[in-house]
Amino acid sequence: MAMMTTNEDDGVEPIGPLLRRLRMAGGRTQEELAADLSARRGYPLEQGALSRWETHERLPDPASRALLSAEFGVPEEELRRAVTLARRLRRQEQKDQTDQENDVFDRRGFMTASAGAGIAVIRPSSLLSSGRRIGTDVPRQLSQRTARLRRLDDFVGGGDTYQMYVQELGDTTRLADEGVYSEATGRGLRGIIAEQAQLAGWAAYDTGNYEGARGHYMTALAASRAAEDTALEGNSLAFLAYLEWTVGGGSGIRFATAAYEALGSGTAPVVRALLADRLAWQHATSGNDREADYALGVAEEAIHAHSDEPGPDWAYWVDPDEIAIMTGRCWAELHRPLRAIPALEDALARYDDTRARDKALYLSWLASAYLDAGEVEHATTITARVFDLSEGLASIRPMARARMMVKRLEPHQSLAPVGALLERAKDYCPAPEVPRQR
């Protein structure tokens, strides 16, 4: 078999060019090499995996490196160094691309560059119709703008959106402070401020800035009450409940209960489903299985209830799959894998990888449930997938969950897949300990 030759500059080739050279030296196509590797390990390896390794779209994990080492006669340590170099080059490429983009527009200018996706270029401060008079249509315009900004959170982490959301919140707050408007317009503006403060708080939370998140959530709570919007008030309290759980505070159930009880009789079913869902989580993480089961039933009933009125845009992401995800997460927390696994697997089957942060987080609960069920190797495979999806995300939460699963798997390190995953985890710089994460 061919042996690896080193690059004079770095002492090692990146894994992609190295594998391509070794494969071609043996006169094999990707399909042929995939067949040989499949025979060596005893179960199929897709040709697409080789293609992704050679292009650095994905990098071979330790178990795959061991397989490649045996196939090509290359020391595993050299392959590990080749992967480390590829990972560094990939991150540098991503950084260079970001730097190039930032030469054209900075983070505050992102909204202008995203106008093609529906984010208006106009800023809140330009909405004064004459002098300081604010027209009655301004809250609607700001609501549409906020809805477009909100959807960025589906695809990027809080580190990418936080400053943008804070800037937007500041602009709208100044507009409300300096403008002259009717009472109805004022209520509308305060509602927008509540929504934007929730966005800023969520982005802060996603980066581990818990004190910043608390400040934004308290702003949202005050603004929603001033807007006389009980649904927004309930959502603000639910955010505070989630934060309390994360930092280990003792008020999570109290906040979540107050959130649900704040709702009026005319509340949209989707909002009722969301807040019942949040209450279920607080009970599940406190070990209250009966209360969690009841709240999950309320959420399930509400999400399927017919309504002629659409729910608020800030709840657009709540659907039957999200309720199923929370159901699975709650039962995983309660160590009831037979109830957790079907709910999580069914919903995750419809999750696209473009929603990498959320998919990684939810897969971590699926891995935890499989571990509780005694399926150690399958839990290991899913945790490796969590690592894959977590790379490069501007969110602390997925990698924190991945490290938590690695810790849980350590007692099983004598198993080859677990040992390979623990070795892979060493490639990632250790992070400060963080509280439990979504």
CSV table of C-alpha atoms in Angstrom, one decimal:
chain,number,residue,atom,x,y,z
A,1,MET,CA,0.0,0.0,0.0
A,2,ALA,CA,1.1,3.6,-0.6
A,3,MET,CA,2.7,5.5,2.2
A,4,MET,CA,2.1,9.1,3.0
A,5,THR,CA,4.6,11.8,2.0
A,6,THR,CA,4.6,15.0,4.0
A,7,ASN,CA,4.2,18.6,2.8
A,8,GLU,CA,7.4,20.5,3.3
A,9,ASP,CA,5.7,23.5,4.6
A,10,ASP,CA,3.5,22.0,7.3
A,11,GLY,CA,4.9,18.5,7.7
A,12,VAL,CA,1.6,17.0,6.8
A,13,GLU,CA,-1.1,17.1,4.1
A,14,PRO,CA,-4.7,18.1,4.8
A,15,ILE,CA,-6.8,14.9,4.9
A,16,GLY,CA,-8.7,15.6,1.7
A,17,PRO,CA,-5.8,15.9,-0.7
A,18,LEU,CA,-4.0,13.1,1.2
A,19,LEU,CA,-6.9,10.6,0.8
A,20,ARG,CA,-7.4,11.6,-2.8
A,21,ARG,CA,-3.7,11.0,-3.5
A,22,LEU,CA,-3.7,7.6,-1.7
A,23,ARG,CA,-6.8,6.5,-3.5
A,24,MET,CA,-5.6,7.5,-6.9
A,25,ALA,CA,-2.2,5.9,-6.3
A,26,GLY,CA,-4.0,2.6,-6.0
A,27,GLY,CA,-6.0,3.3,-9.2
A,28,ARG,CA,-9.4,3.2,-7.3
A,29,THR,CA,-12.5,5.2,-7.8
A,30,GLN,CA,-14.4,6.5,-4.8
A,31,GLU,CA,-17.0,3.8,-5.3
A,32,GLU,CA,-14.3,1.1,-5.4
A,33,LEU,CA,-12.6,2.4,-2.2
A,34,ALA,CA,-16.0,2.6,-0.5
A,35,ALA,CA,-16.6,-1.0,-1.3
A,36,ASP,CA,-13.2,-2.1,0.0
A,37,LEU,CA,-13.7,-0.1,3.2
A,38,SER,CA,-17.2,-1.5,3.6
A,39,ALA,CA,-15.8,-5.1,3.4
A,40,ARG,CA,-13.1,-4.2,5.9
A,41,ARG,CA,-15.5,-2.9,8.6
A,42,GLY,CA,-18.4,-5.3,7.9
A,43,TYR,CA,-21.1,-2.8,7.1
A,44,PRO,CA,-21.7,-0.4,4.2
A,45,LEU,CA,-19.9,2.9,3.8
A,46,GLU,CA,-21.5,5.2,1.3
A,47,GLN,CA,-19.5,6.6,-1.6
A,48,GLY,CA,-20.7,10.1,-0.5
A,49,ALA,CA,-18.8,9.8,2.7
A,50,LEU,CA,-15.5,9.6,0.8
A,51,SER,CA,-16.5,12.5,-1.4
A,52,ARG,CA,-17.2,14.6,1.7
A,53,TRP,CA,-13.9,13.6,3.3
A,54,GLU,CA,-12.0,14.5,0.2
A,55,THR,CA,-13.7,17.9,-0.1
A,56,HIS,CA,-13.5,18.6,3.7
A,57,GLU,CA,-17.3,18.9,3.8
A,58,ARG,CA,-17.0,16.3,6.6
A,59,LEU,CA,-13.9,15.0,8.3
A,60,PRO,CA,-13.3,11.4,9.2
A,61,ASP,CA,-13.8,10.6,12.9
A,62,PRO,CA,-11.3,8.5,14.9
A,63,ALA,CA,-13.1,5.2,14.0
A,64,SER,CA,-12.9,6.1,10.3
A,65,ARG,CA,-9.3,7.1,10.6
A,66,ALA,CA,-8.5,3.7,12.1
A,67,LEU,CA,-10.1,2.1,9.1
A,68,LEU,CA,-8.2,4.3,6.7
A,69,SER,CA,-5.0,3.6,8.5
A,70,ALA,CA,-5.4,-0.1,8.1
A,71,GLU,CA,-6.4,0.3,4.4
A,72,PHE,CA,-3.5,2.5,3.3
A,73,GLY,CA,-0.9,1.6,5.8
A,74,VAL,CA,-0.7,5.1,7.2
A,75,PRO,CA,-0.1,5.7,10.9
A,76,GLU,CA,-3.3,6.8,12.7
A,77,GLU,CA,-1.4,9.7,14.3
A,78,GLU,CA,-0.5,11.1,10.9
A,79,LEU,CA,-4.1,10.9,9.8
A,80,ARG,CA,-5.2,12.6,13.0
A,81,ARG,CA,-2.8,15.4,12.3
A,82,ALA,CA,-4.1,15.6,8.7
A,83,VAL,CA,-7.6,16.0,10.0
A,84,THR,CA,-6.5,18.7,12.5
A,85,LEU,CA,-4.9,20.6,9.7
A,86,ALA,CA,-8.0,20.3,7.5
A,87,ARG,CA,-10.2,21.5,10.3
A,88,ARG,CA,-7.9,24.5,10.9
A,89,LEU,CA,-7.8,25.3,7.2
A,90,ARG,CA,-11.6,25.0,6.9
A,91,ARG,CA,-12.1,27.4,9.9
A,92,GLN,CA,-9.6,29.8,8.3
A,93,GLU,CA,-11.5,29.7,5.0
A,94,GLN,CA,-14.8,30.4,6.9
A,95,LYS,CA,-13.1,33.3,8.7
A,96,ASP,CA,-11.6,34.7,5.4
A,97,GLN,CA,-15.1,34.5,3.8
A,98,THR,CA,-16.6,36.3,6.7
A,99,ASP,CA,-13.9,39.0,6.6
A,100,GLN,CA,-14.5,39.5,2.9
A,101,GLU,CA,-18.2,39.8,3.6
A,102,ASN,CA,-17.6,42.3,6.4
A,103,ASP,CA,-15.5,44.4,3.9
A,104,VAL,CA,-18.8,45.0,2.0
A,105,PHE,CA,-21.1,45.3,5.0
A,106,ASP,CA,-20.6,45.1,8.8
A,107,ARG,CA,-23.0,43.3,11.1
A,108,ARG,CA,-25.2,46.4,11.4
A,109,GLY,CA,-25.4,46.5,7.6
A,110,PHE,CA,-26.5,42.9,7.4
A,111,MET,CA,-30.1,43.9,7.2
A,112,THR,CA,-29.4,46.0,4.1
A,113,ALA,CA,-27.6,43.1,2.5
A,114,SER,CA,-30.5,40.8,3.4
A,115,ALA,CA,-33.1,43.0,1.7
A,116,GLY,CA,-33.5,40.4,-1.0
A,117,ALA,CA,-34.7,38.0,1.7
A,118,GLY,CA,-37.3,40.5,2.8
A,119,ILE,CA,-35.5,42.6,5.5
A,120,ALA,CA,-36.4,46.2,4.8
A,121,VAL,CA,-33.5,48.7,4.5
A,122,ILE,CA,-35.5,51.4,6.2
A,123,ARG,CA,-34.6,51.9,9.9
A,124,PRO,CA,-37.2,52.7,12.7
A,125,SER,CA,-35.9,56.2,13.2
A,126,SER,CA,-36.9,57.1,9.6
A,127,LEU,CA,-40.6,56.3,10.2
A,128,LEU,CA,-41.5,59.7,11.6
A,129,SER,CA,-44.0,61.0,9.1
A,130,SER,CA,-43.6,64.7,9.9
A,131,GLY,CA,-41.6,66.2,12.7
A,132,ARG,CA,-41.9,63.7,15.6
A,133,ARG,CA,-45.4,62.5,14.6
A,134,ILE,CA,-45.6,58.7,14.1
A,135,GLY,CA,-48.2,57.4,11.8
A,136,THR,CA,-50.7,54.7,12.7
A,137,ASP,CA,-49.2,52.3,10.2
A,138,VAL,CA,-45.7,52.4,11.8
A,139,PRO,CA,-46.3,49.5,14.3
A,140,ARG,CA,-47.4,47.2,11.4
A,141,GLN,CA,-44.3,48.1,9.4
A,142,LEU,CA,-42.1,47.4,12.4
A,143,SER,CA,-43.9,44.2,13.1
A,144,GLN,CA,-43.2,43.0,9.5
A,145,ARG,CA,-39.6,44.0,9.8
A,146,THR,CA,-39.2,42.2,13.2
A,147,ALA,CA,-40.8,39.0,11.7
A,148,ARG,CA,-38.2,38.9,9.0
A,149,LEU,CA,-35.3,39.4,11.5
A,150,ARG,CA,-36.8,36.8,13.8
A,151,ARG,CA,-36.4,34.1,11.1
A,152,LEU,CA,-32.6,34.5,11.1
A,153,ASP,CA,-32.6,32.6,14.3
A,154,ASP,CA,-33.7,29.4,12.5
A,155,PHE,CA,-30.3,29.2,10.7
A,156,VAL,CA,-27.7,31.1,12.8
A,157,GLY,CA,-26.7,31.3,16.4
A,158,GLY,CA,-27.0,34.2,18.9
A,159,GLY,CA,-23.4,35.2,18.3
A,160,ASP,CA,-24.4,36.2,14.8
A,161,THR,CA,-27.7,38.0,15.6
A,162,TYR,CA,-27.3,39.5,19.1
A,163,GLN,CA,-25.8,42.9,18.1
A,164,MET,CA,-28.3,43.2,15.3
A,165,TYR,CA,-31.2,42.6,17.6
A,166,VAL,CA,-29.9,45.0,20.3
A,167,GLN,CA,-29.5,47.7,17.7
A,168,GLU,CA,-33.0,47.2,16.4
A,169,LEU,CA,-34.4,47.2,20.0
A,170,GLY,CA,-32.5,50.5,20.7
A,171,ASP,CA,-33.8,52.1,17.5
A,172,THR,CA,-37.4,51.2,18.3
A,173,THR,CA,-37.1,52.3,21.9
A,174,ARG,CA,-35.8,55.7,20.8
A,175,LEU,CA,-38.6,56.0,18.3
A,176,ALA,CA,-41.2,55.4,21.1
A,177,ASP,CA,-39.4,57.8,23.4
A,178,GLU,CA,-39.1,60.7,21.0
A,179,GLY,CA,-42.2,60.3,18.9
A,180,VAL,CA,-45.7,61.7,19.2
A,181,TYR,CA,-48.5,59.2,18.6
A,182,SER,CA,-52.0,58.0,19.6
A,183,GLU,CA,-52.7,55.7,22.5
A,184,ALA,CA,-53.3,52.8,20.1
A,185,THR,CA,-50.1,53.4,18.2
A,186,GLY,CA,-48.3,53.5,21.6
A,187,ARG,CA,-49.6,50.1,22.6
A,188,GLY,CA,-48.5,48.8,19.3
A,189,LEU,CA,-45.0,50.2,19.7
A,190,ARG,CA,-44.7,48.8,23.2
A,191,GLY,CA,-45.7,45.4,21.8
A,192,ILE,CA,-42.9,45.6,19.2
A,193,ILE,CA,-40.4,46.5,21.9
A,194,ALA,CA,-41.5,43.5,23.9
A,195,GLU,CA,-41.0,41.2,20.9
A,196,GLN,CA,-37.6,42.7,20.0
A,197,ALA,CA,-36.4,42.5,23.7
A,198,GLN,CA,-37.4,38.8,23.6
A,199,LEU,CA,-35.3,38.3,20.5
A,200,ALA,CA,-32.3,40.1,22.0
A,201,GLY,CA,-32.7,38.1,25.2
A,202,TRP,CA,-32.8,34.8,23.4
A,203,ALA,CA,-29.7,35.7,21.4
A,204,ALA,CA,-27.9,36.6,24.6
A,205,TYR,CA,-28.9,33.4,26.2
A,206,ASP,CA,-27.7,31.4,23.2
A,207,THR,CA,-24.2,32.8,23.7
A,208,GLY,CA,-24.1,32.2,27.4
A,209,ASN,CA,-24.7,35.9,28.4
A,210,TYR,CA,-27.3,35.0,31.0
A,211,GLU,CA,-27.3,38.4,32.8
A,212,GLY,CA,-27.8,40.2,29.5
A,213,ALA,CA,-30.6,37.8,28.7
A,214,ARG,CA,-32.3,38.5,32.0
A,215,GLY,CA,-32.2,42.2,31.5
A,216,HIS,CA,-33.8,41.9,28.0
A,217,TYR,CA,-36.5,39.6,29.3
A,218,MET,CA,-37.4,42.0,32.1
A,219,THR,CA,-37.6,44.7,29.5
A,220,ALA,CA,-39.9,42.5,27.4
A,221,LEU,CA,-42.1,41.7,30.5
A,222,ALA,CA,-42.5,45.4,31.3
A,223,ALA,CA,-43.2,46.4,27.7
A,224,SER,CA,-45.7,43.5,27.2
A,225,ARG,CA,-47.7,44.6,30.3
A,226,ALA,CA,-47.6,48.2,29.1
A,227,ALA,CA,-49.0,47.0,25.8
A,228,GLU,CA,-51.7,45.1,27.6
A,229,ASP,CA,-50.8,42.0,25.6
A,230,THR,CA,-51.3,39.0,27.9
A,231,ALA,CA,-49.9,36.5,25.3
A,232,LEU,CA,-46.7,38.5,25.0
A,233,GLU,CA,-46.6,38.8,28.8
A,234,GLY,CA,-46.9,35.0,29.1
A,235,ASN,CA,-44.1,34.5,26.6
A,236,SER,CA,-41.8,36.9,28.5
A,237,LEU,CA,-42.4,34.9,31.7
A,238,ALA,CA,-41.8,31.6,29.9
A,239,PHE,CA,-38.4,33.0,28.7
A,240,LEU,CA,-37.6,33.9,32.3
A,241,ALA,CA,-38.6,30.4,33.4
A,242,TYR,CA,-36.3,28.8,30.9
A,243,LEU,CA,-33.4,31.1,32.0
A,244,GLU,CA,-34.1,30.1,35.6
A,245,TRP,CA,-33.8,26.4,34.8
A,246,THR,CA,-30.5,27.0,32.9
A,247,VAL,CA,-28.8,29.0,35.7
A,248,GLY,CA,-30.1,26.7,38.4
A,249,GLY,CA,-32.5,29.2,39.9
A,250,GLY,CA,-35.5,27.9,41.9
A,251,SER,CA,-38.2,29.9,40.2
A,252,GLY,CA,-38.6,28.1,36.9
A,253,ILE,CA,-41.9,26.4,37.7
A,254,ARG,CA,-43.3,29.5,39.3
A,255,PHE,CA,-42.5,31.6,36.2
A,256,ALA,CA,-43.8,29.0,33.8
A,257,THR,CA,-47.1,28.6,35.8
A,258,ALA,CA,-47.5,32.4,35.9
A,259,ALA,CA,-46.9,32.5,32.1
A,260,TYR,CA,-49.7,30.0,31.4
A,261,GLU,CA,-52.1,31.6,33.9
A,262,ALA,CA,-51.5,35.1,32.3
A,263,LEU,CA,-53.3,34.0,29.2
A,264,GLY,CA,-56.8,35.3,28.5
A,265,SER,CA,-59.8,33.3,27.2
A,266,GLY,CA,-59.3,34.5,23.7
A,267,THR,CA,-55.6,33.4,23.4
A,268,ALA,CA,-54.6,31.7,20.2
A,269,PRO,CA,-54.3,27.9,20.6
A,270,VAL,CA,-50.7,28.0,19.3
A,271,VAL,CA,-49.7,30.3,22.2
A,272,ARG,CA,-51.5,28.1,24.7
A,273,ALA,CA,-49.6,25.1,23.3
A,274,LEU,CA,-46.3,26.9,23.5
A,275,LEU,CA,-46.7,27.9,27.2
A,276,ALA,CA,-48.1,24.5,28.2
A,277,ASP,CA,-45.0,23.1,26.5
A,278,ARG,CA,-42.7,25.3,28.6
A,279,LEU,CA,-44.6,24.4,31.8
A,280,ALA,CA,-44.2,20.7,31.0
A,281,TRP,CA,-40.4,21.2,30.6
A,282,GLN,CA,-40.1,22.9,34.0
A,283,HIS,CA,-42.0,20.0,35.6
A,284,ALA,CA,-40.0,17.3,33.8
A,285,THR,CA,-36.6,18.8,34.8
A,286,SER,CA,-37.9,18.9,38.4
A,287,GLY,CA,-38.8,15.2,38.3
A,288,ASN,CA,-42.6,15.9,38.3
A,289,ASP,CA,-43.7,13.2,35.8
A,290,ARG,CA,-47.4,13.5,36.4
A,291,GLU,CA,-47.5,17.3,36.1
A,292,ALA,CA,-45.3,17.1,33.0
A,293,ASP,CA,-47.5,14.5,31.4
A,294,TYR,CA,-50.6,16.6,32.0
A,295,ALA,CA,-49.0,19.8,30.6
A,296,LEU,CA,-47.8,17.9,27.5
A,297,GLY,CA,-51.4,16.7,27.0
A,298,VAL,CA,-52.7,20.3,27.2
A,299,ALA,CA,-50.0,21.3,24.6
A,300,GLU,CA,-50.9,18.4,22.3
A,301,GLU,CA,-54.6,19.3,22.4
A,302,ALA,CA,-54.0,23.0,21.9
A,303,ILE,CA,-51.7,22.6,18.9
A,304,HIS,CA,-54.4,20.6,17.1
A,305,ALA,CA,-57.3,22.9,18.0
A,306,HIS,CA,-59.0,24.7,15.2
A,307,SER,CA,-58.8,28.4,15.2
A,308,ASP,CA,-60.1,31.0,12.7
A,309,GLU,CA,-57.5,33.5,14.0
A,310,PRO,CA,-53.8,33.1,13.2
A,311,GLY,CA,-51.4,33.1,16.1
A,312,PRO,CA,-48.8,35.8,16.6
A,313,ASP,CA,-45.8,35.8,14.4
A,314,TRP,CA,-43.5,35.2,17.4
A,315,ALA,CA,-45.0,31.7,17.7
A,316,TYR,CA,-44.7,30.9,14.0
A,317,TRP,CA,-42.2,28.0,14.8
A,318,VAL,CA,-44.6,26.2,17.1
A,319,ASP,CA,-46.2,23.2,15.3
A,320,PRO,CA,-47.0,19.5,16.0
A,321,ASP,CA,-43.3,18.6,15.4
A,322,GLU,CA,-42.1,21.1,18.0
A,323,ILE,CA,-44.6,19.7,20.6
A,324,ALA,CA,-43.4,16.2,19.8
A,325,ILE,CA,-39.8,17.3,20.2
A,326,MET,CA,-40.6,18.8,23.7
A,327,THR,CA,-42.5,15.6,24.5
A,328,GLY,CA,-39.4,13.5,23.7
A,329,ARG,CA,-37.1,15.9,25.6
A,330,CYS,CA,-39.3,15.8,28.7
A,331,TRP,CA,-39.4,12.0,28.8
A,332,ALA,CA,-35.7,11.9,28.2
A,333,GLU,CA,-35.1,14.1,31.2
A,334,LEU,CA,-37.4,11.8,33.2
A,335,HIS,CA,-35.3,8.8,32.0
A,336,ARG,CA,-38.3,7.2,30.2
A,337,PRO,CA,-36.6,6.2,26.9
A,338,LEU,CA,-39.4,4.1,25.6
A,339,ARG,CA,-41.6,7.2,25.5
A,340,ALA,CA,-38.8,9.7,24.5
A,341,ILE,CA,-37.3,7.9,21.6
A,342,PRO,CA,-40.4,7.5,19.3
A,343,ALA,CA,-41.4,11.1,19.7
A,344,LEU,CA,-37.9,12.5,19.0
A,345,GLU,CA,-37.2,10.2,16.1
A,346,ASP,CA,-40.5,10.9,14.3
A,347,ALA,CA,-40.1,14.7,14.5
A,348,LEU,CA,-36.3,14.7,13.8
A,349,ALA,CA,-36.9,12.8,10.6
A,350,ARG,CA,-38.4,16.0,9.2
A,351,TYR,CA,-35.6,18.3,10.5
A,352,ASP,CA,-33.3,19.7,7.8
A,353,ASP,CA,-29.6,20.1,8.5
A,354,THR,CA,-29.8,23.8,7.7
A,355,ARG,CA,-31.4,24.1,11.2
A,356,ALA,CA,-28.1,22.8,12.6
A,357,ARG,CA,-28.2,24.3,16.1
A,358,ASP,CA,-31.7,23.0,16.9
A,359,LYS,CA,-31.1,19.6,15.3
A,360,ALA,CA,-27.9,19.1,17.2
A,361,LEU,CA,-29.6,20.0,20.5
A,362,TYR,CA,-32.5,17.7,19.9
A,363,LEU,CA,-30.3,14.8,18.8
A,364,SER,CA,-28.4,15.1,22.0
A,365,TRP,CA,-31.6,14.3,23.9
A,366,LEU,CA,-32.2,11.4,21.6
A,367,ALA,CA,-28.7,10.1,22.3
A,368,SER,CA,-29.4,10.5,26.0
A,369,ALA,CA,-32.6,8.4,25.7
A,370,TYR,CA,-30.8,5.7,23.8
A,371,LEU,CA,-28.1,5.6,26.5
A,372,ASP,CA,-30.8,5.2,29.2
A,373,ALA,CA,-32.2,2.3,27.1
A,374,GLY,CA,-28.8,0.6,27.2
A,375,GLU,CA,-28.1,1.2,23.5
A,376,VAL,CA,-24.6,2.6,24.1
A,377,GLU,CA,-23.2,2.3,20.5
A,378,HIS,CA,-26.2,3.9,19.0
A,379,ALA,CA,-26.1,6.7,21.5
A,380,THR,CA,-22.4,7.1,20.5
A,381,THR,CA,-23.2,7.4,16.8
A,382,ILE,CA,-25.9,10.0,17.5
A,383,THR,CA,-23.5,12.0,19.7
A,384,ALA,CA,-20.9,12.0,16.9
A,385,ARG,CA,-23.6,13.5,14.7
A,386,VAL,CA,-24.2,16.2,17.4
A,387,PHE,CA,-20.5,17.1,17.1
A,388,ASP,CA,-20.8,17.3,13.3
A,389,LEU,CA,-23.7,19.7,13.4
A,390,SER,CA,-22.2,21.8,16.2
A,391,GLU,CA,-19.0,22.8,14.3
A,392,GLY,CA,-18.8,26.5,13.5
A,393,LEU,CA,-22.1,27.5,15.2
A,394,ALA,CA,-22.2,30.8,17.0
A,395,SER,CA,-24.0,29.2,20.0
A,396,ILE,CA,-22.5,27.6,23.1
A,397,ARG,CA,-25.4,25.2,23.6
A,398,PRO,CA,-24.9,22.3,21.1
A,399,MET,CA,-21.3,21.7,22.0
A,400,ALA,CA,-22.1,21.9,25.7
A,401,ARG,CA,-24.7,19.1,25.2
A,402,ALA,CA,-22.2,17.1,23.1
A,403,ARG,CA,-19.6,17.3,26.0
A,404,MET,CA,-22.3,16.3,28.5
A,405,MET,CA,-23.0,13.2,26.4
A,406,VAL,CA,-19.2,12.4,26.2
A,407,LYS,CA,-19.1,12.6,30.0
A,408,ARG,CA,-22.0,10.2,30.3
A,409,LEU,CA,-20.3,7.8,27.8
A,410,GLU,CA,-17.0,7.7,29.6
A,411,PRO,CA,-17.8,4.6,31.7
A,412,HIS,CA,-18.2,2.7,28.4
A,413,GLN,CA,-14.8,3.8,26.9
A,414,SER,CA,-13.7,0.2,26.5
A,415,LEU,CA,-16.1,-0.1,23.6
A,416,ALA,CA,-14.4,0.8,20.4
A,417,PRO,CA,-16.9,3.4,19.1
A,418,VAL,CA,-17.0,5.1,22.5
A,419,GLY,CA,-13.2,5.2,22.7
A,420,ALA,CA,-13.1,6.7,19.2
A,421,LEU,CA,-15.6,9.4,20.1
A,422,LEU,CA,-13.7,10.3,23.3
A,423,GLU,CA,-10.6,10.6,21.2
A,424,ARG,CA,-12.4,12.8,18.8
A,425,ALA,CA,-13.6,15.0,21.6
A,426,LYS,CA,-10.0,15.8,22.4
A,427,ASP,CA,-9.7,17.7,19.1
A,428,TYR,CA,-12.0,20.3,20.5
A,429,CYS,CA,-10.7,22.9,22.9
A,430,PRO,CA,-12.3,22.5,26.3
A,431,ALA,CA,-14.9,25.1,27.2
A,432,PRO,CA,-15.8,26.6,30.5
A,433,GLU,CA,-18.4,24.6,32.3
A,434,VAL,CA,-21.9,26.0,31.5
A,435,PRO,CA,-25.2,25.3,33.0
A,436,ARG,CA,-27.7,22.9,31.5
A,437,GLN,CA,-28.7,23.9,28.0
A,438,ARG,CA,-31.7,23.6,25.7
